[in-house]
Short mmCIF file of C-alpha atoms in Angstrom, two decimals:
data_model
loop_
_atom_site.label_atom_id
_atom_site.label_comp_id
_atom_site.label_asym_id
_atom_site.label_seq_id
_atom_site.Cartn_x
_atom_site.Cartn_y
_atom_site.Cartn_z
CA UNK D 179 23.34 8.33 21.44
CA UNK D 180 24.83 7.68 24.86
CA UNK D 181 22.66 6.10 27.49
CA UNK D 182 21.65 8.71 30.10
CA UNK D 183 22.35 8.33 33.78
CA UNK D 184 20.06 10.18 36.20
CA UNK D 185 22.00 12.62 38.35
CA UNK D 186 21.34 13.82 41.85
CA UNK D 187 19.73 17.21 42.11
CA UNK D 188 22.05 20.18 42.56
CA UNK D 189 23.11 20.52 46.18
CA UNK D 190 22.19 16.95 47.03
CA UNK D 191 24.51 15.18 49.46
CA UNK D 192 23.41 11.70 48.42
CA UNK D 193 26.24 9.22 47.95
CA UNK D 194 26.13 5.96 46.02
CA UNK D 195 25.14 3.00 48.17
CA UNK D 196 27.95 0.63 48.97
CA UNK D 197 28.08 -2.14 46.44
CA UNK D 198 25.74 -0.34 44.06
CA UNK D 199 26.39 -1.12 40.39
CA UNK D 200 25.52 0.78 37.25
CA UNK D 201 23.88 -1.36 34.59
CA UNK D 202 25.68 -1.63 31.25
CA UNK D 203 24.21 0.66 28.62
CA UNK D 204 22.99 -2.14 26.38
CA UNK D 205 21.24 -3.83 29.31
CA UNK D 206 19.54 -0.60 30.43
CA UNK D 207 18.48 0.16 26.86
CA UNK D 208 17.01 -3.32 26.51
CA UNK D 209 15.06 -2.86 29.75
CA UNK D 210 13.67 0.49 28.61
CA UNK D 211 12.64 -0.96 25.25
CA UNK D 212 10.56 -3.58 27.05
CA UNK D 213 8.54 -1.00 29.00
CA UNK D 214 5.20 0.31 27.69
CA UNK D 215 4.94 3.77 26.17
CA UNK D 216 2.81 4.95 29.09
CA UNK D 217 5.69 4.33 31.51
CA UNK D 218 8.34 5.84 29.25
CA UNK D 219 6.33 9.04 28.87
CA UNK D 220 6.57 9.40 32.65
CA UNK D 221 10.31 8.60 32.62
CA UNK D 222 10.87 11.60 30.35
CA UNK D 223 10.27 13.76 33.42
CA UNK D 224 13.21 12.21 35.33
CA UNK D 225 15.80 14.58 33.90
CA UNK D 226 16.80 16.31 30.65
CA UNK D 227 19.14 13.54 29.57
CA UNK D 228 16.44 10.89 29.97
CA UNK D 229 13.94 13.05 28.09
CA UNK D 230 16.45 13.53 25.29
CA UNK D 231 17.23 9.83 25.05
CA UNK D 232 13.62 8.65 25.27
CA UNK D 233 12.67 11.20 22.59
CA UNK D 234 15.38 10.11 20.17
CA UNK D 235 13.88 8.92 16.84
CA UNK D 236 16.09 5.82 16.81
CA UNK D 237 14.88 4.76 20.25
CA UNK D 238 11.25 5.52 19.32
CA UNK D 239 11.55 3.40 16.17
CA UNK D 240 13.17 0.54 18.10
CA UNK D 241 10.43 0.68 20.74
CA UNK D 242 7.75 0.59 18.04
CA UNK D 243 9.28 -2.54 16.52
CA UNK D 244 9.13 -4.28 19.92
CA UNK D 245 5.58 -3.08 20.61
CA UNK D 246 3.81 -3.40 17.25
CA UNK D 247 0.39 -3.30 18.84
CA UNK D 248 -2.35 -3.36 17.96
CA UNK D 249 -4.00 -0.67 20.04
CA UNK D 250 -7.78 -0.37 20.14
CA UNK D 251 -9.55 3.02 20.24
CA UNK D 252 -13.01 3.68 21.65
CA UNK D 253 -14.99 6.84 22.25
CA UNK D 254 -17.55 6.90 25.04
CA UNK D 255 -20.08 9.67 24.52
CA UNK D 256 -20.99 11.80 27.54
CA UNK D 257 -24.78 11.55 27.53
CA UNK D 258 -25.29 13.32 30.86
CA UNK D 259 -22.74 16.13 30.57
CA UNK D 260 -21.99 18.61 27.79
CA UNK D 261 -22.26 16.07 24.97
CA UNK D 262 -18.54 15.46 24.46
CA UNK D 263 -16.81 12.15 25.02
CA UNK D 264 -13.86 10.22 26.42
CA UNK D 265 -11.38 8.63 24.01
CA UNK D 266 -9.59 5.54 25.31
CA UNK D 267 -6.63 3.86 23.62
CA UNK D 268 -6.21 0.32 24.95
CA UNK D 269 -4.15 -2.77 24.41
CA UNK D 270 -5.73 -6.16 23.77
CA UNK D 271 -5.93 -6.81 27.51
CA UNK D 272 -8.25 -3.86 27.97
CA UNK D 273 -5.63 -1.73 29.75
CA UNK D 274 -5.92 1.97 28.94
CA UNK D 275 -2.57 3.33 27.73
CA UNK D 276 -3.85 6.77 26.73
CA UNK D 277 -6.99 8.68 27.66
CA UNK D 278 -8.24 11.94 26.18
CA UNK D 279 -11.44 13.93 26.25
CA UNK D 280 -13.15 15.73 23.39
CA UNK D 281 -15.87 18.36 23.67
CA UNK D 282 -17.11 17.94 20.10
CA UNK D 283 -20.89 17.59 20.25
CA UNK D 284 -22.44 14.13 19.78
CA UNK D 285 -18.94 12.65 19.55
CA UNK D 286 -18.78 9.66 17.20
CA UNK D 287 -15.60 7.74 16.48
CA UNK D 288 -14.69 6.99 12.87
CA UNK D 289 -13.65 3.35 12.42
CA UNK D 290 -10.22 4.16 11.02
CA UNK D 291 -6.96 2.21 10.88
CA UNK D 292 -4.41 5.03 11.01
CA UNK D 293 -1.85 6.77 13.21
CA UNK D 294 -4.48 9.50 13.68
CA UNK D 295 -7.96 9.38 15.20
CA UNK D 296 -11.03 11.14 13.85
CA UNK D 297 -14.10 12.07 15.87
CA UNK D 298 -17.15 13.59 14.22
CA UNK D 299 -20.16 15.38 15.64
CA UNK D 300 -23.40 16.95 14.51
CA UNK D 301 -24.33 20.61 14.80
CA UNK D 302 -27.15 22.28 12.88
CA UNK D 303 -27.24 19.28 10.47
CA UNK D 304 -23.54 19.79 9.67
CA UNK D 305 -20.93 17.13 10.36
CA UNK D 306 -17.93 18.61 12.14
CA UNK D 307 -14.69 16.69 12.38
CA UNK D 308 -11.71 16.70 14.75
CA UNK D 309 -8.60 14.87 13.58
CA UNK D 310 -6.51 13.93 16.62
CA UNK D 311 -2.85 12.98 16.99
CA UNK D 312 -2.84 10.84 20.16
CA UNK D 313 0.96 11.01 20.55
CA UNK D 314 1.10 14.80 20.88
CA UNK D 315 -2.47 15.44 22.00
CA UNK D 316 -2.95 17.91 19.15
CA UNK D 317 -6.27 18.14 17.37
CA UNK D 318 -7.11 19.71 14.02
CA UNK D 319 -10.63 21.12 13.72
CA UNK D 320 -11.75 20.60 10.14
CA UNK D 321 -13.52 23.60 8.61
CA UNK D 322 -17.29 23.65 8.25
CA UNK D 323 -17.06 26.04 5.32
CA UNK D 324 -18.14 24.32 2.12
CA UNK D 325 -16.12 24.24 -1.08
CA UNK D 326 -16.04 27.51 -3.01
CA UNK D 327 -17.85 25.81 -5.89
CA UNK D 328 -20.76 25.04 -3.55
CA UNK D 329 -21.09 28.51 -2.00
CA UNK D 330 -24.43 28.98 -3.81
CA UNK D 331 -25.98 25.86 -2.28
CA UNK D 332 -28.59 26.91 0.29
CA UNK D 333 -29.19 23.59 2.06
CA UNK D 334 -26.19 21.52 3.14
CA UNK D 335 -26.83 18.31 5.12
CA UNK D 336 -23.95 15.91 5.75
CA UNK D 337 -24.59 12.17 5.53
CA UNK D 338 -21.19 10.58 4.92
CA UNK D 339 -17.72 11.36 6.28
CA UNK D 340 -14.50 9.33 6.08
CA UNK D 341 -10.79 9.91 6.72
CA UNK D 342 -8.07 7.92 4.98
CA UNK D 343 -4.48 7.94 3.76
CA UNK D 344 -3.19 7.87 0.19
CA UNK D 345 -0.89 4.85 -0.09
CA UNK D 346 1.58 6.33 -2.61
CA UNK D 347 2.13 9.71 -0.91
CA UNK D 348 1.09 9.23 2.72
CA UNK D 349 -1.24 12.22 2.52
CA UNK D 350 -4.31 12.25 4.73
CA UNK D 351 -7.58 13.12 3.03
CA UNK D 352 -11.15 13.41 4.24
CA UNK D 353 -14.22 12.87 2.08
CA UNK D 354 -17.68 14.13 2.88
CA UNK D 355 -20.90 13.61 0.93
CA UNK D 356 -23.84 15.90 1.60
CA UNK D 357 -27.45 16.16 0.53
CA UNK D 358 -28.91 19.44 -0.67
CA UNK D 359 -32.55 18.73 0.25
CA UNK D 360 -32.33 17.68 3.95
CA UNK D 361 -33.05 14.03 3.12
CA UNK D 362 -30.66 11.23 2.28
CA UNK D 363 -33.59 9.75 0.31
CA UNK D 364 -33.95 12.84 -1.87
CA UNK D 365 -33.92 12.76 -5.64
CA UNK D 366 -31.29 15.49 -5.96
CA UNK D 367 -27.72 14.15 -6.40
CA UNK D 368 -25.50 14.34 -3.33
CA UNK D 369 -22.46 16.62 -3.34
CA UNK D 370 -18.93 15.30 -2.72
CA UNK D 371 -16.05 17.30 -1.23
CA UNK D 372 -12.45 16.39 -0.37
CA UNK D 373 -9.92 18.07 1.89
CA UNK D 374 -6.17 17.30 2.03
CA UNK D 375 -4.58 17.44 5.48
CA UNK D 376 -0.95 16.83 4.55
CA UNK D 377 1.24 14.22 6.17
CA UNK D 378 2.85 13.00 2.96
CA UNK D 379 5.88 14.00 0.94
CA UNK D 380 5.77 17.74 0.66
CA UNK D 381 3.16 17.50 3.45
CA UNK D 382 1.68 20.44 5.23
CA UNK D 383 -1.82 21.82 5.34
CA UNK D 384 -1.53 24.28 2.48
CA UNK D 385 -4.31 22.51 0.53
CA UNK D 386 -6.58 22.17 3.55
CA UNK D 387 -9.75 23.52 2.00
CA UNK D 388 -12.79 21.55 0.97
CA UNK D 389 -12.81 21.04 -2.81
CA UNK D 390 -15.64 20.00 -5.12
CA UNK D 391 -15.48 16.44 -6.45
CA UNK D 392 -17.85 14.39 -8.63
CA UNK D 393 -21.17 13.27 -7.17
CA UNK D 394 -21.52 9.68 -5.89
CA UNK D 395 -23.46 7.29 -8.14
CA UNK D 396 -26.18 6.88 -5.49
CA UNK D 397 -26.96 8.31 -2.02
CA UNK D 398 -24.36 7.10 0.49
CA UNK D 399 -24.09 7.11 4.27
CA UNK D 400 -21.44 6.44 6.93
CA UNK D 401 -23.94 5.38 9.60
CA UNK D 402 -23.87 2.00 11.37
CA UNK D 403 -20.51 0.87 9.96
CA UNK D 404 -21.67 1.20 6.34
CA UNK D 405 -18.42 2.75 5.11
CA UNK D 406 -14.69 2.18 5.58
CA UNK D 407 -11.31 3.13 4.07
CA UNK D 408 -8.95 0.38 2.92
CA UNK D 409 -5.62 1.09 1.19
CA UNK D 410 -6.62 4.57 0.08
CA UNK D 411 -10.08 3.65 -1.23
CA UNK D 412 -13.32 4.65 0.50
CA UNK D 413 -16.06 2.00 0.30
CA UNK D 414 -19.75 2.78 0.89
CA UNK D 415 -22.36 0.05 1.19
CA UNK D 416 -25.28 1.34 -0.88
CA UNK D 417 -28.68 1.38 0.81
CA UNK D 418 -30.34 -1.03 -1.60
CA UNK D 419 -33.33 -1.31 0.75
CA UNK D 420 -34.32 2.36 0.30
CA UNK D 421 -32.66 3.30 -3.01
CA UNK D 422 -33.51 0.91 -5.82
CA UNK D 423 -31.98 3.09 -8.56
CA UNK D 424 -28.86 5.19 -9.06
CA UNK D 425 -28.97 8.83 -10.12
CA UNK D 426 -28.45 7.67 -13.72
CA UNK D 427 -31.42 5.30 -13.51
CA UNK D 428 -29.54 2.01 -13.15
CA UNK D 429 -30.83 -0.55 -10.68
CA UNK D 430 -28.95 -0.76 -7.36
CA UNK D 431 -28.08 -4.41 -6.80
CA UNK D 432 -28.29 -5.83 -3.28
CA UNK D 433 -24.94 -5.68 -1.41
CA UNK D 434 -23.37 -3.34 -3.98
CA UNK D 435 -20.61 -0.97 -2.86
CA UNK D 436 -19.61 2.47 -4.18
CA UNK D 437 -15.83 3.09 -4.32
CA UNK D 438 -13.95 6.41 -4.14
CA UNK D 439 -10.21 6.65 -4.86
CA UNK D 440 -8.63 9.17 -2.46
CA UNK D 441 -5.52 9.62 -4.64
CA UNK D 442 -7.36 10.31 -7.91
CA UNK D 443 -10.30 11.88 -6.03
CA UNK D 444 -12.69 10.11 -8.37
CA UNK D 445 -15.50 7.59 -7.98
CA UNK D 446 -14.48 4.18 -9.28
CA UNK D 447 -17.95 2.82 -9.95
CA UNK D 448 -19.71 0.10 -7.95
CA UNK D 449 -18.51 -3.24 -6.63
CA UNK D 450 -20.74 -6.30 -6.37
CA UNK D 451 -20.99 -8.06 -3.02
CA UNK D 452 -20.60 -11.82 -2.42
CA UNK D 453 -23.04 -13.93 -4.42
CA UNK D 454 -24.19 -15.94 -1.38
CA UNK D 455 -25.05 -12.75 0.49
CA UNK D 456 -26.86 -11.31 -2.53
CA UNK D 457 -28.95 -14.48 -2.68
CA UNK D 458 -29.64 -14.58 1.07
CA UNK D 459 -33.16 -13.19 0.69
CA UNK D 460 -34.19 -15.88 -1.76
CA UNK D 461 -32.55 -18.57 0.37
CA UNK D 462 -34.37 -17.31 3.47
CA UNK D 463 -37.83 -18.19 2.13
CA UNK D 464 -39.36 -14.85 3.03
CA UNK D 465 -37.78 -14.52 6.49
CA UNK D 466 -35.72 -11.48 5.39
CA UNK D 467 -36.36 -8.50 3.12
CA UNK D 468 -33.96 -6.00 1.55
CA UNK D 469 -34.15 -3.56 4.47
CA UNK D 470 -33.41 -6.36 6.97
CA UNK D 471 -30.45 -7.53 4.93
CA UNK D 472 -29.02 -4.01 4.68
CA UNK D 473 -29.21 -3.57 8.47
CA UNK D 474 -27.33 -6.82 9.02
CA UNK D 475 -24.40 -5.87 6.78
CA UNK D 476 -21.37 -3.77 7.59
CA UNK D 477 -17.96 -2.99 6.08
CA UNK D 478 -14.70 -3.19 8.05
CA UNK D 479 -10.96 -3.03 7.42
CA UNK D 480 -9.30 -6.21 8.69
CA UNK D 481 -5.53 -6.46 8.23
CA UNK D 482 -5.67 -4.34 5.08
CA UNK D 483 -8.58 -6.24 3.48
CA UNK D 484 -12.07 -4.98 2.77
CA UNK D 485 -14.42 -7.29 4.68
CA UNK D 486 -18.19 -7.49 4.40
CA UNK D 487 -19.69 -8.64 7.70
CA UNK D 488 -23.01 -10.48 7.62
CA UNK D 489 -24.58 -11.19 11.02
CA UNK D 490 -28.25 -12.18 10.63
CA UNK D 491 -30.21 -13.23 13.69
CA UNK D 492 -29.86 -16.95 14.31
CA UNK D 493 -27.18 -17.45 11.65
CA UNK D 494 -23.37 -17.59 11.81
CA UNK D 495 -21.36 -14.36 11.71
CA UNK D 496 -19.78 -14.52 8.25
CA UNK D 497 -16.66 -12.56 7.32
CA UNK D 498 -16.26 -12.11 3.56
CA UNK D 499 -12.81 -10.92 2.46
CA UNK D 500 -12.38 -9.14 -0.88
CA UNK D 501 -9.38 -10.96 -2.37
CA UNK D 502 -9.48 -9.57 -5.93
CA UNK D 503 -11.14 -6.22 -6.63
CA UNK D 504 -10.65 -6.50 -10.40
CA UNK D 505 -12.46 -9.85 -10.62
CA UNK D 506 -14.74 -9.00 -7.68
CA UNK D 507 -13.78 -12.20 -5.86
CA UNK D 508 -14.84 -12.69 -2.24
CA UNK D 509 -13.73 -15.40 0.16
CA UNK D 510 -15.66 -16.36 3.30
CA UNK D 511 -12.60 -16.92 5.47
CA UNK D 512 -14.50 -17.16 8.75
CA UNK D 513 -17.97 -18.28 9.77
CA UNK D 514 -18.46 -17.84 13.53
CA UNK D 515 -21.30 -19.61 15.31
CA UNK D 516 -24.24 -17.43 16.29
CA UNK D 517 -24.16 -15.69 19.67
CA UNK D 518 -26.38 -12.84 20.81
CA UNK D 519 -23.30 -10.95 22.01
CA UNK D 520 -22.07 -10.74 18.40
CA UNK D 521 -25.15 -9.02 17.00
CA UNK D 522 -24.05 -5.80 15.28
CA UNK D 523 -20.44 -6.70 16.12
CA UNK D 524 -17.44 -4.98 14.57
CA UNK D 525 -14.66 -7.46 13.73
CA UNK D 526 -11.37 -5.59 14.11
CA UNK D 527 -8.42 -7.73 13.04
CA UNK D 528 -6.91 -11.19 12.82
CA UNK D 529 -4.07 -11.59 15.32
CA UNK D 530 -0.75 -13.28 14.54
CA UNK D 531 -1.87 -16.44 16.34
CA UNK D 532 -5.06 -16.69 14.27
CA UNK D 533 -7.46 -15.37 16.89
CA UNK D 534 -9.94 -12.67 15.91
CA UNK D 535 -10.55 -9.44 17.84
CA UNK D 536 -14.22 -8.44 17.77
CA UNK D 537 -15.70 -5.24 19.18
CA UNK D 538 -19.23 -5.47 20.56
CA UNK D 539 -21.41 -3.37 22.83
CA UNK D 540 -19.39 -2.84 26.05
CA UNK D 541 -17.02 -5.72 25.22
CA UNK D 542 -13.83 -6.57 23.38
CA UNK D 543 -14.05 -10.27 22.49
CA UNK D 544 -11.06 -12.34 21.34
CA UNK D 545 -12.33 -15.37 19.41
CA UNK D 546 -10.26 -18.54 18.98
CA UNK D 547 -11.40 -20.37 15.80
CA UNK D 548 -9.65 -23.59 16.91
CA UNK D 549 -11.35 -23.99 20.29
CA UNK D 550 -14.36 -21.85 19.29
CA UNK D 551 -14.02 -20.01 22.60
CA UNK D 552 -13.89 -16.35 23.63
CA UNK D 553 -11.79 -14.22 25.95
CA UNK D 554 -13.64 -11.05 26.95
CA UNK D 555 -12.63 -7.65 28.32
CA UNK D 556 -15.09 -5.07 29.62
CA UNK D 557 -15.21 -1.76 27.75
CA UNK D 558 -18.26 -0.07 29.22
CA UNK D 559 -19.97 2.40 26.90
CA UNK D 560 -18.05 1.33 23.80
CA UNK D 561 -20.00 1.04 20.57
CA UNK D 562 -17.54 1.82 17.76
CA UNK D 563 -13.86 0.91 17.55
CA UNK D 564 -10.79 2.07 15.62
CA UNK D 565 -7.26 0.72 15.30
CA UNK D 566 -4.37 3.04 16.22
CA UNK D 567 -1.24 2.25 14.21
CA UNK D 568 0.96 5.12 15.40
CA UNK D 569 3.61 5.46 18.10
CA UNK D 570 2.57 7.11 21.36
CA UNK D 571 6.20 8.10 22.04
CA UNK D 572 6.38 10.34 18.97
CA UNK D 573 6.75 14.07 19.63
CA UNK D 574 6.39 15.23 16.03
CA UNK D 575 3.18 17.18 15.46
CA UNK D 576 1.03 16.35 12.46
CA UNK D 577 -0.45 19.84 12.22
CA UNK D 578 2.25 22.49 12.13
CA UNK D 579 2.84 23.85 8.61
CA UNK D 580 0.00 26.31 8.00
CA UNK D 581 -2.46 25.27 10.68
CA UNK D 582 -2.56 27.60 13.69
CA UNK D 583 -3.76 27.49 17.27
CA UNK D 584 -7.24 28.71 18.11
CA UNK D 585 -6.78 31.39 20.76
CA UNK D 586 -9.98 30.25 22.48
CA UNK D 587 -9.96 26.45 22.64
CA UNK D 588 -6.31 25.65 21.80
CA UNK D 589 -6.96 23.29 18.89
CA UNK D 590 -5.31 23.64 15.50
CA UNK D 591 -7.44 24.94 12.66
CA UNK D 592 -7.16 26.05 9.05
CA UNK D 593 -6.38 29.80 9.20
CA UNK D 594 -8.65 32.36 7.60
CA UNK D 595 -8.78 35.93 8.87
CA UNK D 596 -9.79 34.97 12.39
CA UNK D 597 -7.92 33.82 15.45
CA UNK D 598 -10.57 31.23 16.37
CA UNK D 599 -11.63 27.93 14.84
CA UNK D 600 -15.09 27.83 13.27
CA UNK D 601 -16.61 25.92 16.19
CA UNK D 602 -15.47 28.55 18.70
CA UNK D 603 -16.57 31.35 16.34
CA UNK D 604 -20.05 29.82 16.36
CA UNK D 605 -20.22 29.68 20.16
CA UNK D 606 -18.68 33.16 20.51
CA UNK D 607 -21.33 34.55 18.18
CA UNK D 608 -24.18 33.15 20.26
CA UNK D 609 -22.51 34.35 23.46
CA UNK D 610 -22.50 37.84 21.98
CA UNK D 611 -26.26 37.44 21.42
CA UNK D 612 -26.90 35.85 24.82
CA UNK D 613 -23.95 36.40 27.20
CA UNK D 614 -25.66 34.37 29.95
CA UNK D 615 -26.05 31.21 27.87
CA UNK D 616 -24.72 28.40 30.06
CA UNK D 617 -24.77 26.00 27.12
CA UNK D 618 -22.41 28.05 24.96
CA UNK D 619 -20.21 28.87 27.94
CA UNK D 620 -19.83 25.16 28.63
CA UNK D 621 -18.60 24.56 25.07
CA UNK D 622 -15.66 26.96 25.36
CA UNK D 623 -13.09 24.86 27.31
CA UNK D 624 -10.34 23.09 25.39
CA UNK D 625 -11.76 21.11 22.47
CA UNK D 626 -9.30 18.36 23.32
CA UNK D 627 -7.58 17.96 26.66
CA UNK D 628 -5.18 15.18 27.58
CA UNK D 629 -5.79 13.58 30.96
CA UNK D 630 -2.52 12.99 32.86
CA UNK D 631 -1.28 9.42 32.71
CA UNK D 632 -0.89 9.39 36.48
CA UNK D 633 -3.25 12.00 38.02
CA UNK D 634 -2.13 13.60 41.23
CA UNK D 635 -3.68 12.13 44.34
#
């Protein structure tokens, strides 16, 4: 594709400056490839030829190869406003390259590693989910409606929700596990449901309905970084402090993990945690019990590995990498000296130079294992982090086959007989009951709005 040259507006009398030179195409292309996506998105407004060139798939792919990332995602909940949140996509220097807002209630970011972002919220004990494509600004509101097989269930309380991608097909799937007795500690087995969002070969959203799947072996939860998706498998750290037995009566071992295969849509059984972590209580001489140990453990996806993070008070922050799932082999690749700032930390990834990116409350910390030093960047209000692997220059929508626009809030949703997504239907219903409700009126603006990269001043 030929390199575009900006032209003077029609009727302009501007003449080239004496001695002015036009850069060779290869030089101009190389310059553009070095610029960040945020700048190039603005350059698309220069003229049609520039927009066409900067939107060309070959240029987008070349730019991605020169800017591999990573990009860090945070969601700052609006505690004083309407309960939504601000989503920031940042580079490792803490510079915001994309900012969006979401009005989903009690917005909580899923700790994903995808080219999509997922934000969940709570409403009437139900977990709602918005899957967001940061490149296009489109959002898909996942349906609340339960699987047809579970239509008879009276109580329906969500406790676990994860979004992942099937490695072999590229399809996106979400898994939710719900309790039927309003308590994650109940004796009744939890219910599992899966929804396919497309994105793979054959793609589309034609299967985008929740479907019944087998029950988990034991109550599971996604709270406090207790679950993660790695290479198409969902891992849940079982609450061995509260649940000593599985639904079948087997004992729940400390640090055990339930595994769900997104491709087969089946539970794979349980995985044993590192032996040293399992024995931590005995080695602590009574200074730690099972509930304390559970609170100090989390699961993260680091560079495509399942990692169990152990950060007890006064002890090193240990990162245990699962190196062989068949033999259940774990390797403690990193043991970082104790610092209060790292309590409840979320290790994110190992950089090419060996440094480790760690998300903590209000901070992104880059740890150098060689010098044992940190470089810090302020991220006020940040609690949970995700990794964005997509390309912000992409113009291809992820939700276009059978999903449709909600005529009220503008998000995509799975079509039924209505012209509104389920969230807007809920607010519209209560507005019909109480037309003066300021709360429900405040929930009706766009579910996801993209803030301009350079706001007008």
